[in-house]
């Protein structure tokens, strides 16, 4: 039995003992969880009990953005040892699948992902995880930053899919946690400047505290106009659509330059109409992102080098005992809250 933050059903969380399998395979490590970030998906399961086809039908432990300390390693594990500070990729693909063999294990239909029903998450003091998806943190990267690697990896995937050319000007639609992390990954990937638009001034203020991130407040300003004015009438080389709303999907197509690229990062709750002719008339390239593959080491390298600083995005840290409060605060959706974290480790 272990204590865990359990989503019993929609709108009902409890911090209670739960029976968890604790057996380890030869390729696994046991990790004492230190810090777990609260993600929009965790919050959506809490408020709605489902995301698309994934329905919470039985109690499920939440949490998938985690860092911790290795406490035990399986017989075949060579690259990790007890005491190592690590962060974990929350997905476990079928390593023999065609997707895994192709290197696109994020789209493996068999993938098991923490806190996606029926798979338990990691808001509990100890987890067993494959060593192959457990990554060592450099000494100068804190546990709090380690727990930010998961959402930042989505930004990394988006930047990689965009195939940024040094000096590109980008627009990010939506200044939520993912939007801001996409902007930072785009700058690290070579963009000269990243504009970011949102309806909420507080979110933009957090984003605009970074160098070379320019806020656009809607509806006071129109993103496509701002981008045209900034680029001699041409438009954004890359648009990262991170809001998942019909209006911002249209904004993305209006703001992108001819022969530019739109990366669809945000996930609309329902199908949304897309102006295909507008896209065709500029002959743009479109890319999609589903989580990430092979991005953790690159993300950790950027954070460790100091090129990317995610610390300003950590809005508040709650004790494990106060996990439910952390989720209720996330549901509140305060303007300046970017990432809330839960410190699971004691002391
Ligand atoms: Zn997440």
Tab-separated table of C-alpha atoms in Angstrom, residues 87-328:
chain	number	residue	atom	x	y	z
A	87	UNK	CA	13.311	12.924	-14.518
A	88	UNK	CA	11.079	10.451	-16.274
A	89	UNK	CA	9.374	10.285	-19.627
A	90	UNK	CA	5.783	9.343	-18.703
A	91	UNK	CA	5.202	7.110	-21.706
A	92	UNK	CA	6.119	3.462	-21.957
A	93	UNK	CA	5.876	2.322	-25.581
A	94	UNK	CA	5.909	-1.270	-26.754
A	95	UNK	CA	9.585	-1.480	-27.693
A	96	UNK	CA	8.943	-4.104	-30.363
A	97	UNK	CA	6.241	-2.080	-32.146
A	98	UNK	CA	6.680	-0.686	-35.642
A	99	UNK	CA	6.372	2.858	-34.218
A	100	UNK	CA	9.211	2.232	-31.764
A	101	UNK	CA	11.394	0.710	-34.478
A	102	UNK	CA	10.778	3.801	-36.615
A	103	UNK	CA	11.731	6.102	-33.710
A	104	UNK	CA	8.238	7.548	-33.432
A	105	UNK	CA	7.285	5.775	-30.219
A	106	UNK	CA	5.010	8.707	-29.275
A	107	UNK	CA	2.496	7.467	-31.850
A	108	UNK	CA	2.746	3.801	-30.846
A	109	UNK	CA	-0.913	2.692	-30.486
A	110	UNK	CA	0.151	0.482	-27.544
A	111	UNK	CA	1.851	3.272	-25.570
A	112	UNK	CA	1.060	3.409	-21.846
A	113	UNK	CA	1.143	6.983	-20.541
A	114	UNK	CA	1.039	7.971	-16.849
A	115	UNK	CA	-2.343	9.289	-15.713
A	116	UNK	CA	-4.100	8.406	-18.955
A	117	UNK	CA	-6.833	5.892	-18.082
A	118	UNK	CA	-6.429	3.120	-17.166
A	119	UNK	CA	-2.739	3.788	-16.354
A	120	UNK	CA	-1.877	5.251	-12.938
A	121	UNK	CA	0.189	8.444	-12.715
A	122	UNK	CA	3.052	9.307	-10.387
A	123	UNK	CA	1.604	11.436	-7.561
A	124	UNK	CA	2.787	8.900	-5.003
A	125	UNK	CA	6.115	8.639	-3.130
A	126	UNK	CA	7.617	5.833	-5.215
A	127	UNK	CA	7.319	4.512	-8.771
A	128	UNK	CA	8.906	1.755	-10.855
A	129	UNK	CA	9.827	2.873	-14.390
A	130	UNK	CA	11.920	1.604	-17.329
A	131	UNK	CA	15.492	2.891	-17.052
A	132	UNK	CA	15.400	3.552	-20.818
A	133	UNK	CA	12.898	6.372	-20.180
A	134	UNK	CA	14.613	7.743	-17.061
A	135	UNK	CA	17.127	10.580	-17.554
A	136	UNK	CA	19.845	11.902	-15.260
A	137	UNK	CA	19.669	15.580	-14.313
A	138	UNK	CA	22.855	17.690	-14.273
A	139	UNK	CA	23.812	19.012	-10.805
A	140	UNK	CA	22.743	22.536	-11.757
A	141	UNK	CA	19.199	21.475	-12.731
A	142	UNK	CA	16.832	21.376	-9.739
A	143	UNK	CA	14.100	18.814	-9.113
A	144	UNK	CA	11.575	21.581	-9.824
A	145	UNK	CA	13.157	22.186	-13.237
A	146	UNK	CA	13.386	18.431	-13.790
A	147	UNK	CA	9.621	18.194	-13.401
A	148	UNK	CA	9.294	20.864	-16.134
A	149	UNK	CA	11.107	18.767	-18.730
A	150	UNK	CA	7.903	16.922	-19.691
A	151	UNK	CA	5.892	19.952	-20.821
A	152	UNK	CA	9.031	21.577	-22.262
A	153	UNK	CA	9.587	18.459	-24.388
A	154	UNK	CA	6.337	19.307	-26.199
A	155	UNK	CA	7.802	22.714	-27.027
A	156	UNK	CA	10.944	20.981	-28.236
A	157	UNK	CA	8.925	18.651	-30.449
A	158	UNK	CA	7.020	21.620	-31.909
A	159	UNK	CA	10.232	23.560	-32.610
A	160	UNK	CA	11.782	20.508	-34.243
A	161	UNK	CA	8.738	19.896	-36.434
A	162	UNK	CA	8.804	23.541	-37.577
A	163	UNK	CA	12.313	23.086	-39.031
A	164	UNK	CA	13.236	26.602	-37.918
A	165	UNK	CA	15.814	28.488	-39.993
A	166	UNK	CA	18.044	30.795	-37.888
A	167	UNK	CA	16.501	34.258	-37.794
A	168	UNK	CA	12.898	33.135	-38.282
A	169	UNK	CA	10.129	35.251	-36.764
A	170	UNK	CA	7.438	33.170	-35.084
A	171	UNK	CA	3.983	33.647	-33.639
A	172	UNK	CA	2.637	31.524	-30.799
A	173	UNK	CA	-1.134	31.604	-30.304
A	174	UNK	CA	-2.026	31.007	-26.644
A	175	UNK	CA	0.155	31.979	-23.657
A	176	UNK	CA	-0.618	28.993	-21.433
A	177	UNK	CA	2.195	26.816	-20.064
A	178	UNK	CA	2.630	24.974	-23.366
A	179	UNK	CA	2.483	28.178	-25.433
A	180	UNK	CA	5.203	29.804	-23.348
A	181	UNK	CA	7.374	26.687	-23.440
A	182	UNK	CA	6.918	26.455	-27.217
A	183	UNK	CA	8.069	30.085	-27.467
A	184	UNK	CA	11.207	29.320	-25.426
A	185	UNK	CA	11.977	26.224	-27.480
A	186	UNK	CA	11.495	28.238	-30.701
A	187	UNK	CA	13.986	30.867	-29.497
A	188	UNK	CA	16.455	28.151	-28.468
A	189	UNK	CA	15.923	26.610	-31.904
A	190	UNK	CA	17.015	29.767	-33.707
A	191	UNK	CA	14.048	32.137	-33.936
A	192	UNK	CA	15.106	35.791	-33.723
A	193	UNK	CA	11.851	36.857	-32.126
A	194	UNK	CA	8.674	35.161	-30.993
A	195	UNK	CA	5.377	37.006	-30.759
A	196	UNK	CA	2.787	35.466	-28.463
A	197	UNK	CA	-0.912	36.334	-28.383
A	198	UNK	CA	-3.609	35.741	-25.789
A	199	UNK	CA	-6.772	37.306	-24.384
A	200	UNK	CA	-5.375	37.349	-20.834
A	201	UNK	CA	-2.950	40.135	-19.931
A	202	UNK	CA	-1.510	38.338	-16.881
A	203	UNK	CA	-0.362	35.348	-18.942
A	204	UNK	CA	1.227	37.620	-21.531
A	205	UNK	CA	3.087	39.480	-18.797
A	206	UNK	CA	4.764	36.244	-17.653
A	207	UNK	CA	5.716	35.387	-21.245
A	208	UNK	CA	6.950	38.897	-22.056
A	209	UNK	CA	9.381	38.842	-19.137
A	210	UNK	CA	11.617	36.754	-21.417
A	211	UNK	CA	13.982	38.462	-23.883
A	212	UNK	CA	12.744	38.449	-27.489
A	213	UNK	CA	9.200	37.395	-26.551
A	214	UNK	CA	6.728	40.080	-27.664
A	215	UNK	CA	3.174	40.056	-26.267
A	216	UNK	CA	0.080	40.678	-28.390
A	217	UNK	CA	-3.099	41.342	-26.402
A	218	UNK	CA	-6.283	40.316	-28.222
A	219	UNK	CA	-8.606	41.971	-29.132
A	220	UNK	CA	-6.708	45.235	-28.628
A	221	UNK	CA	-4.302	44.130	-31.346
A	222	UNK	CA	-4.758	41.738	-34.277
A	223	UNK	CA	-1.916	39.179	-34.430
A	224	UNK	CA	-1.820	38.984	-38.244
A	225	UNK	CA	-1.505	42.796	-38.450
A	226	UNK	CA	1.259	42.889	-35.836
A	227	UNK	CA	3.204	40.155	-37.622
A	228	UNK	CA	2.819	41.846	-41.014
A	229	UNK	CA	3.983	45.161	-39.554
A	230	UNK	CA	7.013	43.452	-38.033
A	231	UNK	CA	8.036	41.632	-41.227
A	232	UNK	CA	7.632	44.181	-44.017
A	233	UNK	CA	4.162	42.854	-44.812
A	234	UNK	CA	5.289	39.235	-45.207
A	235	UNK	CA	3.994	37.454	-42.072
A	236	UNK	CA	5.341	34.930	-39.568
A	237	UNK	CA	7.796	32.338	-40.858
A	238	UNK	CA	6.343	29.905	-38.337
A	239	UNK	CA	3.095	29.936	-36.370
A	240	UNK	CA	2.700	27.593	-33.416
A	241	UNK	CA	-1.016	27.232	-32.708
A	242	UNK	CA	-1.232	26.404	-28.992
A	243	UNK	CA	-4.735	27.540	-28.017
A	244	UNK	CA	-6.838	24.909	-29.780
A	245	UNK	CA	-9.683	27.394	-30.351
A	246	UNK	CA	-11.419	28.028	-33.691
A	247	UNK	CA	-10.528	31.746	-33.659
A	248	UNK	CA	-6.832	31.145	-33.051
A	249	UNK	CA	-6.704	28.453	-35.737
A	250	UNK	CA	-7.944	31.087	-38.183
A	251	UNK	CA	-5.425	33.576	-36.735
A	252	UNK	CA	-2.619	31.096	-37.407
A	253	UNK	CA	-3.558	30.792	-41.083
A	254	UNK	CA	-3.889	34.572	-41.444
A	255	UNK	CA	-0.597	35.398	-39.715
A	256	UNK	CA	1.643	32.838	-41.420
A	257	UNK	CA	3.803	34.049	-44.312
A	258	UNK	CA	3.593	32.595	-47.821
A	259	UNK	CA	5.572	29.316	-47.848
A	260	UNK	CA	5.657	29.467	-44.058
A	261	UNK	CA	4.788	26.731	-41.588
A	262	UNK	CA	1.938	26.235	-39.120
A	263	UNK	CA	2.489	23.738	-36.319
A	264	UNK	CA	-0.743	22.495	-34.725
A	265	UNK	CA	0.036	22.028	-31.034
A	266	UNK	CA	-3.260	22.913	-29.303
A	267	UNK	CA	-5.989	20.285	-29.227
A	268	UNK	CA	-9.513	21.551	-29.977
A	269	UNK	CA	-12.111	19.845	-27.760
A	270	UNK	CA	-14.381	19.383	-30.804
A	271	UNK	CA	-13.555	19.305	-34.533
A	272	UNK	CA	-12.913	22.806	-35.923
A	273	UNK	CA	-13.330	24.093	-39.495
A	274	UNK	CA	-10.044	25.002	-41.197
A	275	UNK	CA	-9.791	27.438	-44.139
A	276	UNK	CA	-7.932	25.132	-46.517
A	277	UNK	CA	-7.990	27.602	-49.412
A	278	UNK	CA	-6.283	30.241	-47.298
A	279	UNK	CA	-3.575	27.683	-46.499
A	280	UNK	CA	-3.309	26.651	-50.166
A	281	UNK	CA	-3.115	30.208	-51.437
A	282	UNK	CA	0.123	30.661	-49.460
A	283	UNK	CA	1.261	27.080	-50.076
A	284	UNK	CA	2.113	26.703	-46.409
A	285	UNK	CA	3.475	23.604	-44.736
A	286	UNK	CA	1.474	22.165	-41.838
A	287	UNK	CA	2.882	20.012	-39.059
A	288	UNK	CA	1.259	18.287	-36.118
A	289	UNK	CA	2.607	17.406	-32.704
A	290	UNK	CA	1.578	14.540	-30.444
A	291	UNK	CA	3.582	14.608	-27.202
A	292	UNK	CA	7.270	14.044	-28.183
A	293	UNK	CA	9.874	11.437	-28.990
A	294	UNK	CA	13.615	11.578	-28.309
A	295	UNK	CA	13.421	15.088	-26.828
A	296	UNK	CA	14.275	14.598	-23.135
A	297	UNK	CA	18.062	14.583	-23.483
A	298	UNK	CA	17.964	17.679	-25.709
A	299	UNK	CA	15.580	19.474	-23.330
A	300	UNK	CA	17.773	18.671	-20.313
A	301	UNK	CA	20.864	19.847	-22.239
A	302	UNK	CA	19.259	23.220	-23.002
A	303	UNK	CA	18.140	23.729	-19.400
A	304	UNK	CA	21.515	22.619	-18.051
A	305	UNK	CA	23.405	24.975	-20.371
A	306	UNK	CA	21.376	27.945	-19.134
A	307	UNK	CA	20.020	28.707	-22.601
A	308	UNK	CA	16.512	27.963	-21.381
A	309	UNK	CA	15.324	29.077	-17.931
A	310	UNK	CA	12.000	27.554	-16.904
A	311	UNK	CA	12.163	28.650	-13.262
A	312	UNK	CA	10.076	31.836	-13.777
A	313	UNK	CA	7.210	29.603	-14.953
A	314	UNK	CA	6.874	27.803	-11.615
A	315	UNK	CA	4.128	29.837	-9.959
A	316	UNK	CA	3.727	27.987	-6.663
A	317	UNK	CA	4.759	24.746	-4.967
A	318	UNK	CA	2.398	22.788	-2.699
A	319	UNK	CA	3.239	20.097	-0.126
A	320	UNK	CA	2.091	16.548	-0.973
A	321	UNK	CA	-0.441	16.784	1.892
A	322	UNK	CA	-1.949	19.815	0.108
A	323	UNK	CA	-2.240	18.129	-3.302
A	324	UNK	CA	-6.003	18.600	-3.518
A	325	UNK	CA	-5.577	22.339	-2.833
A	326	UNK	CA	-3.052	22.461	-5.672
A	327	UNK	CA	-5.632	20.996	-8.045
A	328	UNK	CA	-8.383	23.316	-6.836
